[in-house]
Amino acid sequence: MTDAAPTAAQSWKVTLPCTRAEAEALDGDIAAFALMNSPPVLMTSEAAPDDENAWRLDAYFEGEPSPAAIKLLRTLVPSAAGAKPLIEQLPDEDWVTLSQQGLEPVTAGRFHVRNLAADPERSGHINFLIEASRAFGTGQHETTAGCLLMLDRMRRIGMRFGNVADVGTGTGLLAFAALHLWPRAYATASDIDPVAVDISAQNAAANRIPLGRGQGQLALYTAAGVDHPAIATRAPYDLLIANILAGPLIELAPSLCALVDEGGTILLAGLLQEQADAVLTAYRTQGMRLAERSDRGDWPTLRLRKRPAIGWKRPRRIDRQARGEAPGFGSL
């Protein structure tokens, strides 16, 4: 099959007025939108310099927003009940960059993630520069920060890894973090979107992450899920990270688990609290057990361990006909 991602949908922006209180209440991620395949990016800002209570909500959509999506957006800002939303079609490839500009740096454990080169580094931390781009994974999303915190904790309790994979890498941030924690590891990162893979390569250069297939280097691939010969060839992995969405996490469970060594670890994120049981069931069926769970708001991060194979209890392996893909999904 081809590695090319589907043609990206045209981007749209919906703007509604709101109050300062409503804007502050929107700090974080909105669970209702997270159930969508392509949830919008929400940004708030002051609308009038002389009125501290006048704010605006901008929602960036991949594809024309449906009436139901606009209705849901209205429920977030009740003060705009009588206002007509401003709906705009945006130039290609601009909306994610626009929505991410001016984000505050994020500190998660030993990691400090800046989105602007002008922001200072933080002493005593591992600093990354992930500038606004057309790919997701700047560290702002609760799931990305949750993964960074879990990786930090895993290192602190003495866990060691020698072969790491990051499926749905987005900007490459989680793969970079893993290589900093375990610098002698082999590392692989993939995304269905070739733009995300290109941006990950640019971010690797900006953060002095060496690219390549050797020890201490990061190999980047464009792939739907894990459907790439090199990803299978570089297996088995003792750490596999997948920060995507609940649907593809469940769909990819057999393929991801088959690539993990016995006793190895899978780190899952991108799911909501109410989706955790379904995701865990899918992975327990494949011989995984829950080792640790950490929640940030509505967003859990799951650390799973693959049970060793013992006689008839050997974990079920990947179907030979499965191609290890979940088309249309990438990192958060």
PDB file of C-alpha atoms in Angstrom, residues 96-254:
ATOM      1  CA  VAL A  96      -2.732  24.975  13.252  1.00  0.00           C
ATOM      2  CA  THR A  97       0.156  27.437  13.134  1.00  0.00           C
ATOM      3  CA  LEU A  98      -2.176  30.357  13.798  1.00  0.00           C
ATOM      4  CA  SER A  99      -3.883  28.541  16.663  1.00  0.00           C
ATOM      5  CA  GLN A 100      -0.571  27.696  18.353  1.00  0.00           C
ATOM      6  CA  GLN A 101       1.185  31.052  18.117  1.00  0.00           C
ATOM      7  CA  GLY A 102       1.838  32.694  21.466  1.00  0.00           C
ATOM      8  CA  LEU A 103       1.328  29.567  23.588  1.00  0.00           C
ATOM      9  CA  GLU A 104       2.903  29.631  27.020  1.00  0.00           C
ATOM     10  CA  PRO A 105       5.823  27.256  27.722  1.00  0.00           C
ATOM     11  CA  VAL A 106       4.899  23.983  29.426  1.00  0.00           C
ATOM     12  CA  THR A 107       6.861  22.273  32.195  1.00  0.00           C
ATOM     13  CA  ALA A 108       6.164  18.569  32.764  1.00  0.00           C
ATOM     14  CA  GLY A 109       8.504  16.826  35.165  1.00  0.00           C
ATOM     15  CA  ARG A 110      12.089  17.398  34.049  1.00  0.00           C
ATOM     16  CA  PHE A 111      10.923  18.653  30.626  1.00  0.00           C
ATOM     17  CA  HIS A 112      10.351  22.282  29.618  1.00  0.00           C
ATOM     18  CA  VAL A 113       8.748  22.838  26.205  1.00  0.00           C
ATOM     19  CA  ARG A 114       8.903  26.250  24.498  1.00  0.00           C
ATOM     20  CA  ASN A 115       6.873  27.163  21.419  1.00  0.00           C
ATOM     21  CA  LEU A 116       8.735  30.404  20.682  1.00  0.00           C
ATOM     22  CA  ALA A 117      12.496  30.742  20.233  1.00  0.00           C
ATOM     23  CA  ALA A 118      12.306  34.034  22.134  1.00  0.00           C
ATOM     24  CA  ASP A 119      11.112  32.270  25.300  1.00  0.00           C
ATOM     25  CA  PRO A 120      13.995  31.553  27.699  1.00  0.00           C
ATOM     26  CA  GLU A 121      15.121  28.050  28.535  1.00  0.00           C
ATOM     27  CA  ARG A 122      14.511  26.818  32.071  1.00  0.00           C
ATOM     28  CA  SER A 123      17.557  26.004  34.155  1.00  0.00           C
ATOM     29  CA  GLY A 124      17.792  22.455  35.500  1.00  0.00           C
ATOM     30  CA  HIS A 125      15.366  21.059  32.930  1.00  0.00           C
ATOM     31  CA  ILE A 126      15.571  19.298  29.585  1.00  0.00           C
ATOM     32  CA  ASN A 127      14.525  22.076  27.216  1.00  0.00           C
ATOM     33  CA  PHE A 128      12.786  21.528  23.894  1.00  0.00           C
ATOM     34  CA  LEU A 129      11.827  24.083  21.259  1.00  0.00           C
ATOM     35  CA  ILE A 130       8.688  22.960  19.391  1.00  0.00           C
ATOM     36  CA  GLU A 131       7.529  25.957  17.390  1.00  0.00           C
ATOM     37  CA  ALA A 132       4.006  26.429  16.084  1.00  0.00           C
ATOM     38  CA  SER A 133       3.579  24.260  13.017  1.00  0.00           C
ATOM     39  CA  ARG A 134       1.155  22.267  10.935  1.00  0.00           C
ATOM     40  CA  ALA A 135       1.498  19.223  13.212  1.00  0.00           C
ATOM     41  CA  PHE A 136       0.141  18.552  16.681  1.00  0.00           C
ATOM     42  CA  GLY A 137       2.239  17.809  19.746  1.00  0.00           C
ATOM     43  CA  THR A 138       3.589  21.081  21.131  1.00  0.00           C
ATOM     44  CA  GLY A 139       3.249  19.882  24.723  1.00  0.00           C
ATOM     45  CA  GLN A 140       0.141  22.021  25.384  1.00  0.00           C
ATOM     46  CA  HIS A 141      -2.343  19.167  25.112  1.00  0.00           C
ATOM     47  CA  GLU A 142      -3.007  17.381  28.411  1.00  0.00           C
ATOM     48  CA  THR A 143      -2.261  14.014  26.792  1.00  0.00           C
ATOM     49  CA  THR A 144       1.195  15.108  25.605  1.00  0.00           C
ATOM     50  CA  ALA A 145       2.047  16.611  28.981  1.00  0.00           C
ATOM     51  CA  GLY A 146       0.732  13.451  30.637  1.00  0.00           C
ATOM     52  CA  CYS A 147       3.048  11.298  28.518  1.00  0.00           C
ATOM     53  CA  LEU A 148       6.023  13.525  29.359  1.00  0.00           C
ATOM     54  CA  LEU A 149       5.259  13.191  33.059  1.00  0.00           C
ATOM     55  CA  MET A 150       4.898   9.417  32.788  1.00  0.00           C
ATOM     56  CA  LEU A 151       8.185   9.090  30.878  1.00  0.00           C
ATOM     57  CA  ASP A 152       9.868  11.209  33.543  1.00  0.00           C
ATOM     58  CA  ARG A 153       8.460   9.013  36.297  1.00  0.00           C
ATOM     59  CA  MET A 154       9.490   5.812  34.508  1.00  0.00           C
ATOM     60  CA  ARG A 155      13.067   7.067  34.372  1.00  0.00           C
ATOM     61  CA  ARG A 156      12.999   8.130  38.016  1.00  0.00           C
ATOM     62  CA  ILE A 157      11.925   4.678  39.203  1.00  0.00           C
ATOM     63  CA  GLY A 158      14.808   3.122  37.288  1.00  0.00           C
ATOM     64  CA  MET A 159      13.158   1.710  34.163  1.00  0.00           C
ATOM     65  CA  ARG A 160      15.562   1.162  31.242  1.00  0.00           C
ATOM     66  CA  PHE A 161      14.785   0.818  27.546  1.00  0.00           C
ATOM     67  CA  GLY A 162      16.923   0.021  24.536  1.00  0.00           C
ATOM     68  CA  ASN A 163      14.437   0.083  21.629  1.00  0.00           C
ATOM     69  CA  VAL A 164      11.699   2.724  21.585  1.00  0.00           C
ATOM     70  CA  ALA A 165       8.869   3.475  19.132  1.00  0.00           C
ATOM     71  CA  ASP A 166       6.525   6.495  19.019  1.00  0.00           C
ATOM     72  CA  VAL A 167       3.470   5.798  16.828  1.00  0.00           C
ATOM     73  CA  GLY A 168       1.601   8.919  15.677  1.00  0.00           C
ATOM     74  CA  THR A 169       4.506  11.136  16.644  1.00  0.00           C
ATOM     75  CA  GLY A 170       3.100  14.513  15.502  1.00  0.00           C
ATOM     76  CA  THR A 171       5.987  16.914  16.150  1.00  0.00           C
ATOM     77  CA  GLY A 172       8.390  14.218  17.392  1.00  0.00           C
ATOM     78  CA  LEU A 173       8.343  15.576  20.959  1.00  0.00           C
ATOM     79  CA  LEU A 174       7.700  12.308  22.819  1.00  0.00           C
ATOM     80  CA  ALA A 175      10.355  10.475  20.809  1.00  0.00           C
ATOM     81  CA  PHE A 176      12.825  13.283  21.619  1.00  0.00           C
ATOM     82  CA  ALA A 177      11.975  12.992  25.322  1.00  0.00           C
ATOM     83  CA  ALA A 178      12.511   9.226  25.301  1.00  0.00           C
ATOM     84  CA  LEU A 179      15.909   9.611  23.620  1.00  0.00           C
ATOM     85  CA  HIS A 180      16.998  12.162  26.218  1.00  0.00           C
ATOM     86  CA  LEU A 181      16.006   9.797  29.017  1.00  0.00           C
ATOM     87  CA  TRP A 182      17.564   6.717  27.396  1.00  0.00           C
ATOM     88  CA  PRO A 183      20.289   8.137  25.113  1.00  0.00           C
ATOM     89  CA  ARG A 184      21.724   4.744  24.105  1.00  0.00           C
ATOM     90  CA  ALA A 185      18.389   3.442  22.818  1.00  0.00           C
ATOM     91  CA  TYR A 186      17.382   2.837  19.223  1.00  0.00           C
ATOM     92  CA  ALA A 187      14.366   5.050  18.476  1.00  0.00           C
ATOM     93  CA  THR A 188      11.658   4.919  15.799  1.00  0.00           C
ATOM     94  CA  ALA A 189       8.876   7.459  15.191  1.00  0.00           C
ATOM     95  CA  SER A 190       6.069   7.381  12.653  1.00  0.00           C
ATOM     96  CA  ASP A 191       3.023   9.365  11.586  1.00  0.00           C
ATOM     97  CA  ILE A 192       0.390   8.917   8.884  1.00  0.00           C
ATOM     98  CA  ASP A 193       0.886  12.548   7.813  1.00  0.00           C
ATOM     99  CA  PRO A 194       4.061  13.138   5.767  1.00  0.00           C
ATOM    100  CA  VAL A 195       3.926  16.812   6.796  1.00  0.00           C
ATOM    101  CA  ALA A 196       4.193  15.739  10.438  1.00  0.00           C
ATOM    102  CA  VAL A 197       7.191  13.555   9.593  1.00  0.00           C
ATOM    103  CA  ASP A 198       8.895  16.477   7.825  1.00  0.00           C
ATOM    104  CA  ILE A 199       8.185  18.769  10.787  1.00  0.00           C
ATOM    105  CA  SER A 200       9.518  16.126  13.189  1.00  0.00           C
ATOM    106  CA  ALA A 201      12.746  16.094  11.190  1.00  0.00           C
ATOM    107  CA  GLN A 202      12.972  19.900  11.380  1.00  0.00           C
ATOM    108  CA  ASN A 203      12.286  19.794  15.121  1.00  0.00           C
ATOM    109  CA  ALA A 204      14.932  17.111  15.540  1.00  0.00           C
ATOM    110  CA  ALA A 205      17.498  19.421  13.936  1.00  0.00           C
ATOM    111  CA  ALA A 206      16.390  22.354  16.106  1.00  0.00           C
ATOM    112  CA  ASN A 207      16.737  20.250  19.255  1.00  0.00           C
ATOM    113  CA  ARG A 208      19.955  18.467  18.231  1.00  0.00           C
ATOM    114  CA  ILE A 209      18.331  15.050  17.972  1.00  0.00           C
ATOM    115  CA  PRO A 210      20.412  12.959  15.544  1.00  0.00           C
ATOM    116  CA  LEU A 211      18.466  11.227  12.788  1.00  0.00           C
ATOM    117  CA  GLY A 212      19.418   7.773  11.585  1.00  0.00           C
ATOM    118  CA  ARG A 213      18.932   4.109  12.303  1.00  0.00           C
ATOM    119  CA  GLY A 214      21.703   3.610  14.815  1.00  0.00           C
ATOM    120  CA  GLN A 215      21.937   3.639  18.572  1.00  0.00           C
ATOM    121  CA  GLY A 216      21.038   7.041  20.026  1.00  0.00           C
ATOM    122  CA  GLN A 217      19.451   8.130  16.742  1.00  0.00           C
ATOM    123  CA  LEU A 218      15.848   8.627  15.628  1.00  0.00           C
ATOM    124  CA  ALA A 219      14.473   6.920  12.518  1.00  0.00           C
ATOM    125  CA  LEU A 220      11.397   8.638  11.026  1.00  0.00           C
ATOM    126  CA  TYR A 221       8.787   6.950   8.817  1.00  0.00           C
ATOM    127  CA  THR A 222       5.491   7.896   7.182  1.00  0.00           C
ATOM    128  CA  ALA A 223       3.031   5.102   7.975  1.00  0.00           C
ATOM    129  CA  ALA A 224      -0.644   4.474   8.720  1.00  0.00           C
ATOM    130  CA  GLY A 225      -0.414   3.009  12.178  1.00  0.00           C
ATOM    131  CA  VAL A 226       2.548   0.622  12.046  1.00  0.00           C
ATOM    132  CA  ASP A 227       2.087  -0.396   8.413  1.00  0.00           C
ATOM    133  CA  HIS A 228       5.691   0.029   7.280  1.00  0.00           C
ATOM    134  CA  PRO A 229       8.295  -2.725   6.720  1.00  0.00           C
ATOM    135  CA  ALA A 230      10.997  -0.836   8.632  1.00  0.00           C
ATOM    136  CA  ILE A 231       8.801  -0.498  11.712  1.00  0.00           C
ATOM    137  CA  ALA A 232       8.318  -4.269  11.800  1.00  0.00           C
ATOM    138  CA  THR A 233      11.988  -4.947  11.030  1.00  0.00           C
ATOM    139  CA  ARG A 234      13.148  -2.785  13.948  1.00  0.00           C
ATOM    140  CA  ALA A 235      10.849  -4.640  16.385  1.00  0.00           C
ATOM    141  CA  PRO A 236      10.514  -5.952  19.037  1.00  0.00           C
ATOM    142  CA  TYR A 237      10.335  -2.744  21.069  1.00  0.00           C
ATOM    143  CA  ASP A 238      10.667  -2.656  24.826  1.00  0.00           C
ATOM    144  CA  LEU A 239       8.869   0.720  24.932  1.00  0.00           C
ATOM    145  CA  LEU A 240       6.103   1.755  22.527  1.00  0.00           C
ATOM    146  CA  ILE A 241       4.307   5.105  22.855  1.00  0.00           C
ATOM    147  CA  ALA A 242       0.960   5.799  21.174  1.00  0.00           C
ATOM    148  CA  ASN A 243      -0.654   9.181  21.896  1.00  0.00           C
ATOM    149  CA  ILE A 244      -3.503   9.165  19.394  1.00  0.00           C
ATOM    150  CA  LEU A 245      -7.273   8.613  19.923  1.00  0.00           C
ATOM    151  CA  ALA A 246      -9.309   5.841  21.581  1.00  0.00           C
ATOM    152  CA  GLY A 247     -10.722   4.480  18.297  1.00  0.00           C
ATOM    153  CA  PRO A 248      -7.397   3.851  16.561  1.00  0.00           C
ATOM    154  CA  LEU A 249      -5.822   2.710  19.846  1.00  0.00           C
ATOM    155  CA  ILE A 250      -8.418  -0.069  20.032  1.00  0.00           C
ATOM    156  CA  GLU A 251      -8.128  -0.869  16.318  1.00  0.00           C
ATOM    157  CA  LEU A 252      -4.345  -1.034  16.490  1.00  0.00           C
ATOM    158  CA  ALA A 253      -4.148  -3.072  19.705  1.00  0.00           C
ATOM    159  CA  PRO A 254      -3.201  -6.402  18.033  1.00  0.00           C
TER     160      PRO A 254
END
